[in-house]
């Protein structure tokens, strides 16, 4: 919300005696909870621009389109060359003298086609007042020649952009801000007062019918007849302009002006375009249509409130007026509306039809119903000052009074308990008085009566505690250390493990990415996730930003592949990345009220060269075993005496044969494989990509890390190398487990150290060479013992896999 | 010289052995000869610069023809009573010479080995053989940094679901359906009552439901709002904090936040508490740190104010305690919440929010 400083000052008595600079003013407001986002000095934009008078002019001797003017600047007569033609002798004009900045250009004395020009006469556009660039701006006789332009038209002002918090509807107007400043500084708050008592509902020429007082507690209206249709005075136009509101016509401008000032939205109808002398505030009919001032047509429903005449809706209550009854150049008689609507209802309607306005924004926050009458009074007052309309006629007011006064007792002990500081009760009382909260000290308590405009936000004792802190000043409270007795900050085992794993993966050269949790139906289909039981059942967002964000991810794979592609596009081709994030899965039951499954996953993706070509090494592309090595690395860190197995699987997004499930101690914990080459090609990636995804929750919650000391023995061990030839299909895991089975407890380690395929052995066969390590912990092993075991191993391998010793 | 003297002396001995035997003073002569032999040896050894020089010194003083060897070989020809005296003396001298030579030999060998090693130079400036460190995501590192600060102050870490019920995300946080503050949170919905959490605050309620005071927790996590432009991403990261205990007050809140801010931004920054409004805290505050670019004078980064907003905080609204069955007269507490991306931006001068989720390795690699 924007307000201007001069406007606020109108409601503060003797403000200028207090010598508060605009910066200090902004600080005071900011430190009270209404943050000043921006301060803009409007007046400084109009330096050296003054009111001038054209005393004479002739055609430019050497340019047909230009005139040579003599302009009275108050102190002297200046010569100014002008290109416009819309002026005559004696016109009052806006004159930019040398040094002024117009449209970003500094005005200088110069020669135009041989004639000296000592300034420039400005158009409204050049002055930033409107988009009107047709000719220079001509002012009326009331302006005094030689005076500063900005001062003459109310632009010598400071604009403050405020962030009013949603609990303070009373601050949504200039008057509210002035009241706040008064409480903060002690400067006296003063607003014009009006007496309506003798004018309320004194006739029944106009009827206001309210269908539901819950939705519309109050509707105040006044008819103004035979309005003089004059232009909005410049000062008023400029105030609106400074607050980002476009001038439309005097009446519309005035409704906006009074809204900005009081916080009460007003609407003016062309009374002659209403069907009769009756307004009905009612719910819209299903599918009722209305064309609004902004030329849009809206289809309404029964939840929405409209203002209607006896035929049709003429406004959506509290949001926007209808086109059919809007003020137009021919308007003679107007009906001014100042109503109070139910905030939540306005908020729902505004959300539903996707339209927010200055009015709806205020109504949403639950403004004070006592404001309507005052706003009508202000409107009448200002209109009278401009047009001499007078203060007269009936004010129609339909108001079902509700309680707007509240008594709260504040315990000073409670203030100390919450704020940690003893604040003297007289100080508290003074703070309340400044806020116009009536109060009385009773012992250790203070009894208060809350004014109507704070009725919504000051409900409880704690609300008063906040007021005290706010006005007293947050900076005046000391910092008090909390005591640490009896507690110790720490990570849980789970949290610690997750952070360690993250660190470990970084330590072995992987970079951590974080992606949005969303994915699109396209992605789901492309990766054929809908066909995998594990990866379907995506949670759907009902109101996504766009289709890319419609579902929540069930796997991190597509996001990481996208990261790989994006980085390859930046010419980074050798990539190792991981992500630790939650995935989401609908629970199997159809119940809409259960939260989905959330599982922490860790996804690792490798592509490109694993070893770079360098002065000392040959380059090497990433393959499956690089990824498996990473898996083994983190597995080894957390799983003692355990079994890690990769089980051949059939995930559609993996290469049909490089496609595995990860099992640790028999429990499935993830997947590992090569991304299907077609998927990779589709992503326009020209290199193999490997991916592994672990269920981090399962992985961490099943960690086996019992630590138990076992004596170190120094009895020598015996190594035996053993090479066998087997069929291609025979798997290493099977051979190793067979070797281990026959190796007895003496076999401590089996290590595959070579695989050979080639001319020395049969086709479709491979030679596998293992190094076996035997040891007995309590004595020195004899060669003969080992020989027997090795013989048994070979026999079994022969039986089971048709393995032959490679000679 | 000595050699000659020695030879003469030996000749004389063989001829006049019995004569010498009588002449005790001749023993002194022999002793003197051995002494001077040692002196000469030491002097020559000191001048030895190489193993080959050492070899000739060794031959000269311990070889077949050396004075001591000759003396010892001919000791039998000395009178019986002189033999032990001369013999001991000569043996001792010989042992010392041999030991000194060995020492010198080791010393010279060391020097020569060193010389050989010096020829084995490599180019130390060649790059090492590759272990490249990866990088933690900046968001993770800053979260961990913040976690450590609070763990140091006795906090624990709590977590909660990202898909939440309306109850935990709004209702129990004093923000019923028609509350005006709801318009500040544009929410993603999964159903009428289920949504993507718009802040980490629902964990406050979940945690209080399951635990009794004292509560000192922080809650990091992803949150979602339906906003997507230059300054908003539909997902971002928050850290929430909650303290509830007997006698927790606004001064404690100030201390905790100040301690945090000094740790993360440095002692030189000023911290300011400014009144604000949140539905679930009262009194509420926004907290600013002084702008590091202009030092508080006002510049473009701080839009002229000299301050940069870092977080929202406040005393827990007593209403919340009713939702979780605490007695608001018995306990009090404070809560705070901050956007991690914003903290990262302020800490490292990052000017584009979108960088956080583009996962450009050229960005990730910088932290
Ligand atoms: Zn700054």
XYZ file of N, CA and C in Angstrom, chain A residues 43 172 187 202 226 248 330 436 461-462 514 529 571 629 634 647 653 711 714 805:
60
model
N 8.845 15.166 -4.839
C 9.149 16.579 -5.069
C 10.487 16.780 -5.752
N -5.129 0.093 6.856
C -5.233 0.083 5.395
C -5.733 1.421 4.860
N 2.447 12.594 18.986
C 1.865 13.713 18.235
C 0.342 13.525 18.214
N -33.715 9.511 7.511
C -34.811 10.434 7.813
C -35.917 10.354 6.763
N -27.687 15.825 -9.271
C -27.183 16.913 -10.113
C -25.728 17.279 -9.814
N -9.944 8.758 -13.169
C -10.966 8.382 -14.137
C -11.993 9.507 -14.292
N -22.151 11.120 -18.714
C -23.483 11.720 -18.658
C -24.140 11.590 -17.286
N -5.313 4.629 22.020
C -6.741 4.922 22.189
C -7.481 3.733 22.811
N -5.556 -11.355 26.112
C -4.489 -10.729 26.880
C -3.177 -10.699 26.098
N -2.891 -11.826 25.419
C -1.612 -11.925 24.702
C -1.514 -10.865 23.600
N 19.864 -31.108 -5.985
C 18.541 -31.109 -5.346
C 17.534 -30.667 -6.408
N 7.079 -45.639 -15.926
C 6.955 -45.845 -14.477
C 5.574 -46.356 -14.112
N 28.445 -28.673 -21.829
C 29.738 -29.272 -22.142
C 30.453 -29.873 -20.932
N 30.842 -50.279 -7.311
C 31.902 -49.977 -6.352
C 31.442 -48.938 -5.333
N 29.610 -47.682 0.330
C 28.757 -47.267 1.459
C 28.216 -48.478 2.215
N 20.600 -58.760 -7.713
C 19.748 -59.789 -8.273
C 19.281 -59.300 -9.635
N 13.032 -49.218 -17.298
C 13.872 -48.063 -17.610
C 15.360 -48.415 -17.644
N 40.546 -61.072 18.737
C 42.006 -61.017 18.858
C 42.667 -61.152 17.485
N 48.687 -64.047 14.733
C 49.863 -63.867 13.907
C 50.305 -65.141 13.197
N 40.083 -77.114 -14.356
C 41.268 -76.333 -14.000
C 41.923 -75.846 -15.271
